[in-house]
Coordinates of C-alpha atoms in Angstrom, one line a residue:
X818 CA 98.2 -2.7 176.6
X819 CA 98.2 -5.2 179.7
X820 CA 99.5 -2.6 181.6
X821 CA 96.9 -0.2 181.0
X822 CA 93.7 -3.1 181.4
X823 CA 95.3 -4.1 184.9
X824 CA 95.0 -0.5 185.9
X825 CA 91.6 -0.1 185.4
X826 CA 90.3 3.3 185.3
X827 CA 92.6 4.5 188.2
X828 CA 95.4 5.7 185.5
X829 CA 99.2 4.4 185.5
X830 CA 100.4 7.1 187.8
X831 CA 98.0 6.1 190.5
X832 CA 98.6 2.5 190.4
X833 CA 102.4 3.5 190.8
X834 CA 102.2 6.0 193.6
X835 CA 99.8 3.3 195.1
X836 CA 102.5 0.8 195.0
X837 CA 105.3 2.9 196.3
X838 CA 102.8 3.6 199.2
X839 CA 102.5 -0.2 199.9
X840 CA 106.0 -0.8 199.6
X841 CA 107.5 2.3 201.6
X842 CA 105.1 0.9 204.1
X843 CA 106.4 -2.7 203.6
X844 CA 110.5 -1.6 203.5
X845 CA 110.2 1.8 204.3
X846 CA 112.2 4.2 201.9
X847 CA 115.5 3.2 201.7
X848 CA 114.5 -0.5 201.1
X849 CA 112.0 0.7 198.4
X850 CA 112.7 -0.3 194.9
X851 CA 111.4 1.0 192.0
X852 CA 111.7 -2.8 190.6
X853 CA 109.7 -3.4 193.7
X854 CA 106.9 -0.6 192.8
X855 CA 106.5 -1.4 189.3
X856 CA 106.1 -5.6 190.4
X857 CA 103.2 -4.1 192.9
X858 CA 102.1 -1.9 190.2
X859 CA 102.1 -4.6 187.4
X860 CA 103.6 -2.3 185.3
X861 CA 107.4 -3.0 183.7
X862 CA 110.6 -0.6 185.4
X863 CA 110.1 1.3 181.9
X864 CA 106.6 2.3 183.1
X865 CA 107.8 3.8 186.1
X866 CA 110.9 5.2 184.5
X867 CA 109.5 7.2 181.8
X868 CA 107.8 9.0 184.4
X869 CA 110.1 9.1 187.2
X870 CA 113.8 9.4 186.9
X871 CA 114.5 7.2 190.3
X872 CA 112.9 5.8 193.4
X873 CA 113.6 9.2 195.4
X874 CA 111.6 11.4 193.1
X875 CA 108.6 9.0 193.1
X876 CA 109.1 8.8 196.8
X877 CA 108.9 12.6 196.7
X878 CA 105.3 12.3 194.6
X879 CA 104.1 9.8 197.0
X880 CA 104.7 12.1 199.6
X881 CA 102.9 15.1 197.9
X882 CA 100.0 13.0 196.9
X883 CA 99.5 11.7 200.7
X884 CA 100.2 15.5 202.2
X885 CA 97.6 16.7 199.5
X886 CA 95.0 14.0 200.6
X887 CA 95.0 15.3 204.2
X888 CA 94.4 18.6 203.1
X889 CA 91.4 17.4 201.7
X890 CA 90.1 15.3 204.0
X891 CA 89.9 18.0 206.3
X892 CA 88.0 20.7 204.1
X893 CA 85.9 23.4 205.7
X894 CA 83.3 22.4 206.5
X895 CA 82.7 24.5 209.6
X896 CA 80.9 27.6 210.4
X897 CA 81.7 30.4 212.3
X898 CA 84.2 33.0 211.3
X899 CA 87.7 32.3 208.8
X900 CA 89.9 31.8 212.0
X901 CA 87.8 29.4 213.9
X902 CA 87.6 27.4 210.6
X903 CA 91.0 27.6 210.1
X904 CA 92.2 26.5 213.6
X905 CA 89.5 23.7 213.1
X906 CA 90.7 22.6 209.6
X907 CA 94.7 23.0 211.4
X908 CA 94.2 20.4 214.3
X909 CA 92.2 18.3 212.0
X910 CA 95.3 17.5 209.6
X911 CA 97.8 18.2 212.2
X912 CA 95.7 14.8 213.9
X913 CA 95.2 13.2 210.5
X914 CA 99.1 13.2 210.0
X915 CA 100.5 12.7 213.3
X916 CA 98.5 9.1 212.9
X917 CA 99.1 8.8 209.1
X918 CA 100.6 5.2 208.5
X919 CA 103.1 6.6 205.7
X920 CA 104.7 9.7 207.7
X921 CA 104.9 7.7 210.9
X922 CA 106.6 4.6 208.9
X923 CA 108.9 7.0 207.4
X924 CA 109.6 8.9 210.9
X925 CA 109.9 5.4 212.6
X926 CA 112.3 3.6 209.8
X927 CA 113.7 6.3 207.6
X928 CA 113.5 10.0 209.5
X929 CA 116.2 11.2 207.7
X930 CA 114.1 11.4 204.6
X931 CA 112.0 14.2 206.4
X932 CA 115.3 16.1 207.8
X933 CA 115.4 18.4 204.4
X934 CA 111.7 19.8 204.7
X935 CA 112.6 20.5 208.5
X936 CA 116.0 22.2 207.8
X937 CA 116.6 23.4 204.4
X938 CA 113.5 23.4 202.2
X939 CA 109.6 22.9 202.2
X940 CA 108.6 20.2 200.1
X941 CA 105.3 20.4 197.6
X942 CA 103.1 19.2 200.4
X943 CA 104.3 22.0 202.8
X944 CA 103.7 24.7 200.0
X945 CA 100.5 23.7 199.4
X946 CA 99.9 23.5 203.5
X947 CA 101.2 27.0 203.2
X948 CA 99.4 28.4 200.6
X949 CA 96.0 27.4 202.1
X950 CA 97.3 29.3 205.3
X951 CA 97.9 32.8 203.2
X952 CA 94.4 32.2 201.9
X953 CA 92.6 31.2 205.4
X954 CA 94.8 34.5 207.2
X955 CA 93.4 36.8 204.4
X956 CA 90.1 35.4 204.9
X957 CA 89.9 35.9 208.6
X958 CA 91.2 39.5 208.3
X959 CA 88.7 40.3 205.8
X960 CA 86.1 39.3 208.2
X961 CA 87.6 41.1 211.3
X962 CA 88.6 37.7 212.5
X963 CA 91.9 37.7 212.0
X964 CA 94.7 40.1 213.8
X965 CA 96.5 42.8 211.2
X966 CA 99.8 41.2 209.8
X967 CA 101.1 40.1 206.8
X968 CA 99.4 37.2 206.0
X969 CA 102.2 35.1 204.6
X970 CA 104.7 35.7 208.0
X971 CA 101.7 34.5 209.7
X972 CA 101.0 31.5 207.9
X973 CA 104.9 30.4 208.5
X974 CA 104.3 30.7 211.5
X975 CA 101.2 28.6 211.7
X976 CA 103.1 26.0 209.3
X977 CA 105.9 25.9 211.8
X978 CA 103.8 25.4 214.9
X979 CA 101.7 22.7 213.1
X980 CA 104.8 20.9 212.1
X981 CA 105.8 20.3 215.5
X982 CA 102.6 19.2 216.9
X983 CA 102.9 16.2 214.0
X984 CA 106.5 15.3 214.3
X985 CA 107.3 16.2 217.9
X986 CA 104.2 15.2 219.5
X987 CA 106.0 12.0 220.6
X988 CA 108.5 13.4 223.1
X989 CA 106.0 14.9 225.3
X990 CA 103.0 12.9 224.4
X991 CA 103.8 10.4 226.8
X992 CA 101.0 9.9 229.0
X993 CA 98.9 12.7 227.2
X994 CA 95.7 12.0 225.6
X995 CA 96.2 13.2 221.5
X996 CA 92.7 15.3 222.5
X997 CA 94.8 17.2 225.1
X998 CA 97.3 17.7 222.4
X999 CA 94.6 18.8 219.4
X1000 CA 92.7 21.1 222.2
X1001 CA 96.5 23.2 222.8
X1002 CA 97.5 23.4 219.2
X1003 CA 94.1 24.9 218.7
X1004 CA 94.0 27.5 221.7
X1005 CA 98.0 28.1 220.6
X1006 CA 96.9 28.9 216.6
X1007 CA 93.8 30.9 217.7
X1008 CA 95.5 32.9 220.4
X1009 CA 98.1 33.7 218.0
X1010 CA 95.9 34.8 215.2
X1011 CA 92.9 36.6 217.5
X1012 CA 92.9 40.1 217.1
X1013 CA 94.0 42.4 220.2

């Protein structure tokens, strides 16, 4: 009953994931607790347990909840045809997350968190990247703004690019404006998708 009145309206989970957010940001991951979350949350370790079997899964939820968030943030809300919009709505959260305090805390203090969703799986976050990408490829090939190909190789493709953009920018950023960046990313997704 406490628990619930110093959550407000915000729900549990939220309160949670925001306090694994302020504490991965605090420690960073591997100095996260979930003793630590559940203090920050005002909720007791059994809170956070019966919903999350360990710190790295909630770590995991954090992650998907911020990834999710950028997507958001950076709906269409363009004009024009589906592939300017999507090369539009592609630098936008490629920019939102190279500067977003959680992934650059985690690529800073912990990068070997990220080095399964660059090697040997995609993440929650990632699938739902990807899965916007099918839909903005089919989108711009129903409109004649798009190249033929299957949509999905395509969108890998994109999701690949985009990925480096955000977690290599660093090692050739020196000296290079982020606009400089953001303006190549967009003339190296649109090239890639115009038609011939």
């Amino acid at each position: 009953m406490v628990e619930r009145s110093r959550t407000g309206e915000r729900g549990i989970e939220d309160a949670v994931l925001d306090a694994a957010r302020d504490c991965v940001l605090a420690y960073g991951v591997r100095r996260t607790t979930v003793t630590d979350v559940a203090r920050r949350a005002g909720v007791s370790r059994m809170t956070v347990y019966r919903r999350w079997p360990d710190a790295q899964s909630l770590i995991g939820d954090l992650m998907t909840r911020e990834w999710q968030q950028v997507l958001l943030a950076t709906t269409d809300e363009g004009t024009g045809h589906a592939r300017s919009r999507l090369v539009e709505r592609v630098v936008a959260g490629a920019r939102v997350m190279r500067e977003h305090p959680l992934l650059c805390k985690i690529r800073d203090v912990d990068p070997e968190v990220l080095i399964p969703y660059l090697l040997d799986r995609r993440g929650a976050g990632q699938e739902e990247m990807l899965r916007f990408l099918v839909d903005a490829v089919a989108h711009g090939r129903a409109d004649g703004s798009v190249r033929p190909g299957e949509a999905e190789t395509m969108a890998r493709v994109v999701l690949l690019t985009t990925q480096s953009f955000v977690l290599s920018a660093r090692i050739v950023a020196d000296g290079l404006p982020a606009a400089s960046l953001d303006r190549e990313l967009a003339r190296l997704v649109d090239g890639y998708l115009r038609p011939d």
